[in-house]
Coordinates of C-alpha atoms and ligand atoms in Angstrom, one line a residue:
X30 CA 0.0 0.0 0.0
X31 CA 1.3 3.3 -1.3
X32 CA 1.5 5.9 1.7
X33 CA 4.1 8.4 0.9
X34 CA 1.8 11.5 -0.4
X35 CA 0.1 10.8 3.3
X36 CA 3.6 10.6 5.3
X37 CA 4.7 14.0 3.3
X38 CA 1.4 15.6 4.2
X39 CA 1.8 14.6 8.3
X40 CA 5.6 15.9 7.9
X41 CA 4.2 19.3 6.2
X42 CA 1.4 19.9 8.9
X43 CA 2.4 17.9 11.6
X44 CA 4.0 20.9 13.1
X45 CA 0.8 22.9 13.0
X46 CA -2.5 20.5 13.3
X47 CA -1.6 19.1 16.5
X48 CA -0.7 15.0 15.9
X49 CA -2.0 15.8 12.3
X50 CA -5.5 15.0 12.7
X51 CA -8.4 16.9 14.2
X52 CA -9.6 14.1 16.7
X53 CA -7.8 11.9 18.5
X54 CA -10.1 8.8 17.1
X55 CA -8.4 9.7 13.5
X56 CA -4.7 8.3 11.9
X57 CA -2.9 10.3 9.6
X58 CA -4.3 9.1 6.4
X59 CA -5.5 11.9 4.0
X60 CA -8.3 11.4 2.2
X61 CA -9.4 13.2 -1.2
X62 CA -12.9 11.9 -2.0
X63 CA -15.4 9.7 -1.4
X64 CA -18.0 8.1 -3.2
X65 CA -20.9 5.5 -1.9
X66 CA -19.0 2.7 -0.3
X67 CA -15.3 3.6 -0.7
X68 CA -13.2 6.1 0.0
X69 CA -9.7 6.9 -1.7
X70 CA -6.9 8.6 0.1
X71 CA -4.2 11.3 -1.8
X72 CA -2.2 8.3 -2.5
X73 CA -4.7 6.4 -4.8
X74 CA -5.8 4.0 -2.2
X75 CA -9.2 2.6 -3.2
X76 CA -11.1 1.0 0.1
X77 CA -14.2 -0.5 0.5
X78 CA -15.3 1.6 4.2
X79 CA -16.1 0.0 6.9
X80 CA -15.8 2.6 9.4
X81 CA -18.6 5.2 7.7
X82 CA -17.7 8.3 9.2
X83 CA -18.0 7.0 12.6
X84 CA -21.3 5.3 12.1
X85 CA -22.7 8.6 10.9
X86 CA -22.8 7.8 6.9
X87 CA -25.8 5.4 6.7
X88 CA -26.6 5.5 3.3
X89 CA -23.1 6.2 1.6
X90 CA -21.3 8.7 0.8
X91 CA -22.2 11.8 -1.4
X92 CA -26.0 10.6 -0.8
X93 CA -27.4 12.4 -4.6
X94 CA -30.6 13.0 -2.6
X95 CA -29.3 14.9 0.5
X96 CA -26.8 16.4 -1.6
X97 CA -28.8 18.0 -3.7
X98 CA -31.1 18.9 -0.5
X99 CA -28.1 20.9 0.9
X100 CA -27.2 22.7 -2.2
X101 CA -30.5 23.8 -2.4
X102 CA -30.4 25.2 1.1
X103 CA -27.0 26.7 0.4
X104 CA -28.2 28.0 -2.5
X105 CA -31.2 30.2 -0.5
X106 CA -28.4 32.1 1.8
X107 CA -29.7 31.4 4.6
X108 CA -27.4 29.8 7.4
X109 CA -27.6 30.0 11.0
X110 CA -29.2 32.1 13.5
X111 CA -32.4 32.2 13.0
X112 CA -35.4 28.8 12.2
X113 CA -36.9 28.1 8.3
X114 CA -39.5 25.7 7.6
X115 CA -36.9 23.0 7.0
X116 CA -35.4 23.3 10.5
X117 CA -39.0 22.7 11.8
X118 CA -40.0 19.7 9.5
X119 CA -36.9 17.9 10.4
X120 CA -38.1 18.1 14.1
X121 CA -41.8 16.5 12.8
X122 CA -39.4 13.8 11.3
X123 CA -38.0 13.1 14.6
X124 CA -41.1 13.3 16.3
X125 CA -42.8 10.8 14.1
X126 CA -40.2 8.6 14.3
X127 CA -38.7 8.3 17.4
X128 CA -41.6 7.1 20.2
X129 CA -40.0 9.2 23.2
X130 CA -39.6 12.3 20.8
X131 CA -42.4 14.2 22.0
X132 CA -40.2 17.1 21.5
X133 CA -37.4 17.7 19.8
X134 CA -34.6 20.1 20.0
X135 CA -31.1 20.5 17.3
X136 CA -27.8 20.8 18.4
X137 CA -24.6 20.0 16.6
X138 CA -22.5 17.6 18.0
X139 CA -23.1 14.1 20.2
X140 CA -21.1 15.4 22.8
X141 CA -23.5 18.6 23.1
X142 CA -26.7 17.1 23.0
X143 CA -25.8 14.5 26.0
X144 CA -24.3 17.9 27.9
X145 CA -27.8 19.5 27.1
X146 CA -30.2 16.7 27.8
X147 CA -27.8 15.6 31.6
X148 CA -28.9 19.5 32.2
X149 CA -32.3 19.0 31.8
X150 CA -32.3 15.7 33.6
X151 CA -30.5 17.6 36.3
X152 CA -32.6 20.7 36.5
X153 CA -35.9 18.8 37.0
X154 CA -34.6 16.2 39.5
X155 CA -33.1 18.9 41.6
X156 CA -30.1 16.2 41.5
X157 CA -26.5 15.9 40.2
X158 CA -25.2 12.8 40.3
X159 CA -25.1 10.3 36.7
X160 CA -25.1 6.7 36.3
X161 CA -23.0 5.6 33.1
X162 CA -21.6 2.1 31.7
X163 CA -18.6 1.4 32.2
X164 CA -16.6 1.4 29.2
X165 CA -19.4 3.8 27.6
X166 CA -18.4 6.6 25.6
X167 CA -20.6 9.6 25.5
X168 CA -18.5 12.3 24.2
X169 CA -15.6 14.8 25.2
X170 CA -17.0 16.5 28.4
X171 CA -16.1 16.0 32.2
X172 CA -18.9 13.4 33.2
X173 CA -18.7 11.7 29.4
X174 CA -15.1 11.4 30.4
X175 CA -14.9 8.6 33.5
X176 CA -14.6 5.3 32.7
X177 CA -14.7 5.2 29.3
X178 CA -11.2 2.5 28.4
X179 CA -10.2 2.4 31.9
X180 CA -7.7 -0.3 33.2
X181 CA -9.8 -2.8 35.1
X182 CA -6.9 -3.0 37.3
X183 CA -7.3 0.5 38.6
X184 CA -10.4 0.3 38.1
X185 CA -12.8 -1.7 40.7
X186 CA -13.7 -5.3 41.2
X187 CA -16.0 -6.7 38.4
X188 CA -18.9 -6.3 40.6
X189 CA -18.2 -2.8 42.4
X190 CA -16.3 -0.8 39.5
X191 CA -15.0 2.5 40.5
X192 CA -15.4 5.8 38.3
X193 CA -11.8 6.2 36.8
X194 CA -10.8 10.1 35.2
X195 CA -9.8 9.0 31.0
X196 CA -8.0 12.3 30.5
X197 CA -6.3 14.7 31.7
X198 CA -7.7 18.1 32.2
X199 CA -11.5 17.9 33.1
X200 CA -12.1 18.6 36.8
X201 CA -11.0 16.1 39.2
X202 CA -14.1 16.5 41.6
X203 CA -15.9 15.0 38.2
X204 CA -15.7 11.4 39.5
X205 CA -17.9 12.5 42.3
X206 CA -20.9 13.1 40.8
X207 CA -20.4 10.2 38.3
X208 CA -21.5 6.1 39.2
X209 CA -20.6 3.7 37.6
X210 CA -22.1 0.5 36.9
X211 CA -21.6 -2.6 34.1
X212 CA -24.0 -3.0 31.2
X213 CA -26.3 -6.3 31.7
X214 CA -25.9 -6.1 35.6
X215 CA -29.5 -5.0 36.7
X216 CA -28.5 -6.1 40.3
X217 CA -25.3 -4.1 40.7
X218 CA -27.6 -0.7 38.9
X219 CA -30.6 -1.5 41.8
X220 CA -27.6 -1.3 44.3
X221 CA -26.3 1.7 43.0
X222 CA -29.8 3.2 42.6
X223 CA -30.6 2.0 46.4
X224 CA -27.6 3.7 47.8
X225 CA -27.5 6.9 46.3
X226 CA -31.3 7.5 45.8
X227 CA -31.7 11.2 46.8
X228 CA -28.2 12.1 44.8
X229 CA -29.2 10.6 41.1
X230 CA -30.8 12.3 38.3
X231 CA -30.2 10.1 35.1
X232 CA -28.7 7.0 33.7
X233 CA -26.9 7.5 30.6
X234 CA -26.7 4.5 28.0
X235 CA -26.2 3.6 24.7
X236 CA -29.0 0.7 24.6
X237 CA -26.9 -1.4 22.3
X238 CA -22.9 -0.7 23.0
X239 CA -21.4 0.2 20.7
X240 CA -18.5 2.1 21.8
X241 CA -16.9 -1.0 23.7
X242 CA -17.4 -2.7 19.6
X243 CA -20.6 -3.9 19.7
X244 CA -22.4 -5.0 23.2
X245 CA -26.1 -6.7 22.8
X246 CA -28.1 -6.1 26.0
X247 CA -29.6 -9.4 27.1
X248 CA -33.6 -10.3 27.0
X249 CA -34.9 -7.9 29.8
X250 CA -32.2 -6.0 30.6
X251 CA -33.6 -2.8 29.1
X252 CA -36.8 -3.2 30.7
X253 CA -35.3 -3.9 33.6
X254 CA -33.4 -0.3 33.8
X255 CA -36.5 1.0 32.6
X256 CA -38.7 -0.2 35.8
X257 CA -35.5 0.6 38.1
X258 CA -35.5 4.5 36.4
X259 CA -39.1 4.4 37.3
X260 CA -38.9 3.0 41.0
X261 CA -36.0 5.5 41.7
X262 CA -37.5 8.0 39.9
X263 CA -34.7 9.1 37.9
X264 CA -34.6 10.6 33.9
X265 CA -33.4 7.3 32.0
X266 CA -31.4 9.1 28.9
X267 CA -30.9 6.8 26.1
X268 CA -27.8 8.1 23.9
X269 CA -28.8 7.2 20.7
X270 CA -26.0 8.5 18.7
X271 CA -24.7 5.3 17.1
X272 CA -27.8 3.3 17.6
X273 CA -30.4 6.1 15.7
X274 CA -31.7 5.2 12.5
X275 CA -29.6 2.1 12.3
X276 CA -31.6 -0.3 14.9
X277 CA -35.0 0.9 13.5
X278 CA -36.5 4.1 11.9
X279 CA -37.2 5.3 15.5
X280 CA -33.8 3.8 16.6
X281 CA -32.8 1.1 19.9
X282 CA -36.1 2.0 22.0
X283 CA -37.8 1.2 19.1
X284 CA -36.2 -2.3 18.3
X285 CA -36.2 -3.1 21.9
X286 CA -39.3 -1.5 22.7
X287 CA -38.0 0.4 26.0
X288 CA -38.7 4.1 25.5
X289 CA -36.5 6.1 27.8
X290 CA -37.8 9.5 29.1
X291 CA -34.8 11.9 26.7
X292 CA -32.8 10.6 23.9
X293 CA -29.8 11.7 22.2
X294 CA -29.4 11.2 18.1
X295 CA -26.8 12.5 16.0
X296 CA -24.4 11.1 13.8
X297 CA -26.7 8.8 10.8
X298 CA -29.3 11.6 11.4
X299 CA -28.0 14.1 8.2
X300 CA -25.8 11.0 6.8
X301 CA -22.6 12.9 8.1
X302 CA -23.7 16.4 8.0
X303 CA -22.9 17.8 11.2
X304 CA -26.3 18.0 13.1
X305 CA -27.5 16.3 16.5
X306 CA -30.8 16.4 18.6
X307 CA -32.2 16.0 22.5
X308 CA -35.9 14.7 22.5
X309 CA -38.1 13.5 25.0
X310 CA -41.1 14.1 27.3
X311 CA -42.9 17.0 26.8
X312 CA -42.4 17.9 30.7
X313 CA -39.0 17.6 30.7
X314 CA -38.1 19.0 27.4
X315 CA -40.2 22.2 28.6
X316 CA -37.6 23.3 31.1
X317 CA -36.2 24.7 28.0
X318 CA -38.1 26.7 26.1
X319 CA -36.9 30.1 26.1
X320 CA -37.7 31.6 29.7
X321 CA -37.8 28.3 31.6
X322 CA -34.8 26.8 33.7
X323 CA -32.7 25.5 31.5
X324 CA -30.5 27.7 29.0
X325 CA -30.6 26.0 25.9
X326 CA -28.3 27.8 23.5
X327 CA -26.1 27.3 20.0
X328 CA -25.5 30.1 17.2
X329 CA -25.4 26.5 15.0
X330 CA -28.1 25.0 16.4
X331 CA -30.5 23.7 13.7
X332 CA -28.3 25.0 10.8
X333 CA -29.9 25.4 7.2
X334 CA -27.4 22.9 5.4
X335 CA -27.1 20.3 8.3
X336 CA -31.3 20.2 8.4
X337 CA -31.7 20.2 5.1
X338 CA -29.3 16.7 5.0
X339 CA -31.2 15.8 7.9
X340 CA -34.7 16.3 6.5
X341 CA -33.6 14.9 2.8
X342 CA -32.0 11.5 5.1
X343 CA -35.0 11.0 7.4
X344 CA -37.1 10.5 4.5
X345 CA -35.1 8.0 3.7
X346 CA -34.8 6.3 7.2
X347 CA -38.0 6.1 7.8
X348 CA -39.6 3.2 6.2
X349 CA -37.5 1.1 7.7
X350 CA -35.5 -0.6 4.3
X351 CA -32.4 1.4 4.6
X352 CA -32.6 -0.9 8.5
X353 CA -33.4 -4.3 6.3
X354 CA -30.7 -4.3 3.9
X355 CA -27.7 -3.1 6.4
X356 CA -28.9 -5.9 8.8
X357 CA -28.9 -8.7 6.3
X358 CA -25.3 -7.6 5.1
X359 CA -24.0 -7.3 8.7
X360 CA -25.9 -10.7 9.3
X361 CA -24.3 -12.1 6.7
X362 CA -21.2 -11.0 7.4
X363 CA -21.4 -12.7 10.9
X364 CA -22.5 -15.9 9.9
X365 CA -19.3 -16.1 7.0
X366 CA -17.1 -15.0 9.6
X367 CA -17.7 -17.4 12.3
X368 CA -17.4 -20.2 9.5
X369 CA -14.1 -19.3 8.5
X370 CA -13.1 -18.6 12.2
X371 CA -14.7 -22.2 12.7
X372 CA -12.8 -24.0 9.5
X373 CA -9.4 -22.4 10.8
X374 CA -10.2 -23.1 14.8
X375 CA -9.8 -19.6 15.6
X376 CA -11.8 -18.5 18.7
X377 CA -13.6 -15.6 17.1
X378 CA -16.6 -14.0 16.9
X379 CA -18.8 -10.4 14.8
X380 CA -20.9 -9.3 17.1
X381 CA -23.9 -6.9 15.0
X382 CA -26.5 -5.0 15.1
X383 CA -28.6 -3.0 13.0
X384 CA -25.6 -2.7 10.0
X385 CA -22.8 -1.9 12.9
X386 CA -20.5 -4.6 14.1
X387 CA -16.8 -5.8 15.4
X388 CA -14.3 -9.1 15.9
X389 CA -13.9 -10.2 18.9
X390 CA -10.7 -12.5 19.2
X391 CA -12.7 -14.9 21.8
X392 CA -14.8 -17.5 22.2
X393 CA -16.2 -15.7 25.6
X394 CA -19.5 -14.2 25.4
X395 CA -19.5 -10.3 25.9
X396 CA -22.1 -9.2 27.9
X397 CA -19.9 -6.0 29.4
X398 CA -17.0 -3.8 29.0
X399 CA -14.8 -6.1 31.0
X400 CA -15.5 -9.1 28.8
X401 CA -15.0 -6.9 25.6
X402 CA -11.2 -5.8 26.8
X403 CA -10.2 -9.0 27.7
X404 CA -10.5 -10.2 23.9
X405 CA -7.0 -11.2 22.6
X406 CA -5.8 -7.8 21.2
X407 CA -2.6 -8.9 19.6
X408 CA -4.6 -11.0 16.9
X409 CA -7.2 -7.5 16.5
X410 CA -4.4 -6.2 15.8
X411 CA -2.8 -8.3 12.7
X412 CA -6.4 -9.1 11.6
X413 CA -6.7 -5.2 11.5
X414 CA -3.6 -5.1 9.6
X415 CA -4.1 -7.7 7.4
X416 CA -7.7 -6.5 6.3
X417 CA -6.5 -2.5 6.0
X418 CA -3.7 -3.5 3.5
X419 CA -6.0 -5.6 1.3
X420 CA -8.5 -2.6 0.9
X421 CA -10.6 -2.4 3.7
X422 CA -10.5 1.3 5.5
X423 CA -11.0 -0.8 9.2
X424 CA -10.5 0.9 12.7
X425 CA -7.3 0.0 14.8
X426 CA -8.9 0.0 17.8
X427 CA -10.0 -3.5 19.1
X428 CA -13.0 -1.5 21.5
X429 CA -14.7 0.8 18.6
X430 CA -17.2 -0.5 16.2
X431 CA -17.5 -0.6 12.1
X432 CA -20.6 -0.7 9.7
X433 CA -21.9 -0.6 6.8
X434 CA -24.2 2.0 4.5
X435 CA -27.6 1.5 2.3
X436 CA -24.5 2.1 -0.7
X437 CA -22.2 -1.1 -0.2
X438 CA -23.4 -3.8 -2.4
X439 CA -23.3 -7.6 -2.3
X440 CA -20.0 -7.3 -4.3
X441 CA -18.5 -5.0 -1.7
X442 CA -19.7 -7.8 1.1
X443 CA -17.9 -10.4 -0.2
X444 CA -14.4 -8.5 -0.8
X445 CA -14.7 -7.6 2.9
X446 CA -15.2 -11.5 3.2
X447 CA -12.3 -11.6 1.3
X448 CA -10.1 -9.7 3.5
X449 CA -11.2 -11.2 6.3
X450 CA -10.3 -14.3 5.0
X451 CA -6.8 -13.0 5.0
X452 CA -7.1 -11.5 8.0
X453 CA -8.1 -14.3 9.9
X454 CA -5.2 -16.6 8.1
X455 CA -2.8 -14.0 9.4
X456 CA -4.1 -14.7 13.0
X457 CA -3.6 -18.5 12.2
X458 CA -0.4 -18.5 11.4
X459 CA 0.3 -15.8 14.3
X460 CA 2.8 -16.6 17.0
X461 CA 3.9 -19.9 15.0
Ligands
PLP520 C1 -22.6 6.9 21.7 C2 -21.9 8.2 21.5 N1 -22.3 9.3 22.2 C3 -21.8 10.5 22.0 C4 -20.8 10.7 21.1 C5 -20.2 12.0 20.9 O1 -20.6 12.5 19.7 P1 -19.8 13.7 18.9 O2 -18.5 13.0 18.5 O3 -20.7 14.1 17.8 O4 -19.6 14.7 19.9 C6 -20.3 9.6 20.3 C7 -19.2 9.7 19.4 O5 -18.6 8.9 18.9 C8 -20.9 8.3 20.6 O6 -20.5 7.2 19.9

């Protein structure tokens, strides 16, 4: 694989763009366009993506439909500031689709909207304290930022696990007013929940997650958390910014059938236009509305290109066969995986969900964050390696999750077969 046009790029603005990328979750690979399911970078590199912007290009890249929605809206002048029409009947999208979007409010970034809707969770409770997942990321802010990757060895016993700081620089009293409990353990959140009862406000979740690769919750668990919200009377916040649009039109509480009292989307909601939302009950959203509690500000907020993507890409979403087709590829997928893991007796597994999925170098199930890190992460890695050089734009991080859009076709499925069949004879022949 040719990568000198890239390594001359990092040397010429390595200096100046800090590491050479503009998030930390990025390598310096340059990219110069993009086109349904592949992606080439500045040194002719053709790949079949399978990391889709992060899980927010659902139905491929350059989508000709909310293209030509956003040139049209670029076209009119207008930009941010102030509402149109379209920044309104994106909102009745959301509302129709989502069940616990009885109102809906834009913001701009995942990280934002889960700021905005702990605020509102906080401001009715009269409360301040969060429960989060272990292992779940939520974004870049103080309470998103405890326990996201931490070390299970500073980190807890299995059964009690500790909040741990992930970065530097956010306050250190943040731990404080963040709990932390492990995804599938409804008697370790009741505990939690007991203990602290007049201190909590919200749980935050992802209902499927996806940010320790791709973690199922088991039958019951979410309507378990559900009835343990409601006995403890605390705001249950699904973050829905992976799992929106790509589990079902109206996203995980819809394909689980648990609808939590606020909800975070972003990402798949303008197919990679930069656009995000807080929904939920009409009570809590209320707090607000300009004049009630809760500031709820953003010069972007709602911007005329990003809703415009977002209205043109809901349309499309919402009929749920944008949902059918990526869950029989990543289905597929799976089941061809675990045979060729099987014929080479590799313990391995791809976990999916709703067109988003990962390896897992085990035979273990993974019902929580401390399952998913004890995978084998050596053989993630020269699987990753392997797969990367034979086309396949893959994430080098054993913990974060791939997918696939509406645009990759049965011919792109089975050259990622192919790869994987490389990848996976790398890992047999590994350590011999
Ligand atoms: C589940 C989840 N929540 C929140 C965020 C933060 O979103 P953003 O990167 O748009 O701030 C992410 C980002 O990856 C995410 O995966």
């Amino acid at each position: 694989m040719k990568t000198k046009r890239s390594q001359l790029l990092l040397q010429e603005y390595g200096e100046i763009v800090t590491g050479g990328v503009h998030s930390n979750f990025r390598v310096p690979r340059y990219f110069k366009k993009a086109h349904g399911s592949r992606m080439w970078d500045v040194d002719d590199n053709e790949y079949i993506d399978c990391t889709v912007n992060n899980g927010a290009c659902i139905l491929g890249h350059g989508d000709p439909d909310v293209n030509a929605e956003v040139i049209k809206a670029v076209k009119k002048g207008l930009t941010v500031g102030v509402e149109s029409e379209m920044s309104m009947k994106a909102a009745r999208l959301l509302h129709e689709m989502i069940p616990s979007a009885e109102q809906v409010r834009f913001a701009n970034s995942g990280s934002e909207a889960v700021m905005k809707a702990l605020m509102i969770a906080r401001a009715f409770t009269g409360k301040e304290k969060i429960i989060k997942m272990e292992g779940g990321y939520h974004g870049w802010f103080d309470e998103a930022q405890v326990s996201v990757h931490p070390d299970p060895a500073t980190a807890g016993p299995a059964n009690a696990p500790e909040p741990v700081l992930s970065t530097a620089g956010i306050r250190r009293n943040t731990k404080h007013n963040v709990l932390v409990t492990s995804f599938n353990d409804l008697g370790l959140l009741e505990r939690l929940l007991a203990a602290y009862k007049d201190e909590i406000a919200a749980i935050l979740m992802e209902p499927v997650m996806f940010n320790c690769g791709c973690i199922l919750p088991k039958p019951g668990y979410l309507e378990g958390v559900r009835q343990l919200a409601d006995k403890f009377k605390v705001i249950l916040i699904f973050d829905e910014v992976v799992t929106g649009f790509r589990l079902a039109p109206g996203g995980g509480q819809e394909r689980f059938g648990v609808v939590p009292d606020m909800s975070v989307f972003a990402k798949a909601i303008a197919n990679g236009y930069p656009l995000a939302a807080v929904v939920g009950r009409k009570d809590l959203m209320e707090l607000s509305r300009p004049g009630g509690s809760v500031l709820y500000g953003g010069t972007y907020n709602g911007q005329q290109s990003a809703v415009a993507a977002a209205a043109a890409c809901l349309e499309k979403l919402k009929d749920g066969r944008v949902q059918q087709r990526l869950e029989e590829m990543t289905q597929k997928l799976s089941e061809e995986f675990q045979k060729r893991a099987k014929i080479r007796n590799i313990h391995a597994q791809l976990i999916h969900c709703g067109g988003q999925f990962q390896v897992f170098f085990t035979d273990h199930e993974i019902k929580d964050y401390r399952m998913a890190f004890s995978v084998d992460q050596r053989l993630y890695h020269e699987f990753f390696h392997a797969v990367i050089d034979n086309g396949i734009w893959f994430n080098k991080h054993y913990l974060f999750h791939h997918g696939v859009t509406y645009a990759h076709s049965d011919e792109d499925i089975s050259l990622i077969l192919s790869a994987f069949d490389k990848g996976l004879e790398v890992v047999k022949h590994s350590g011999k």
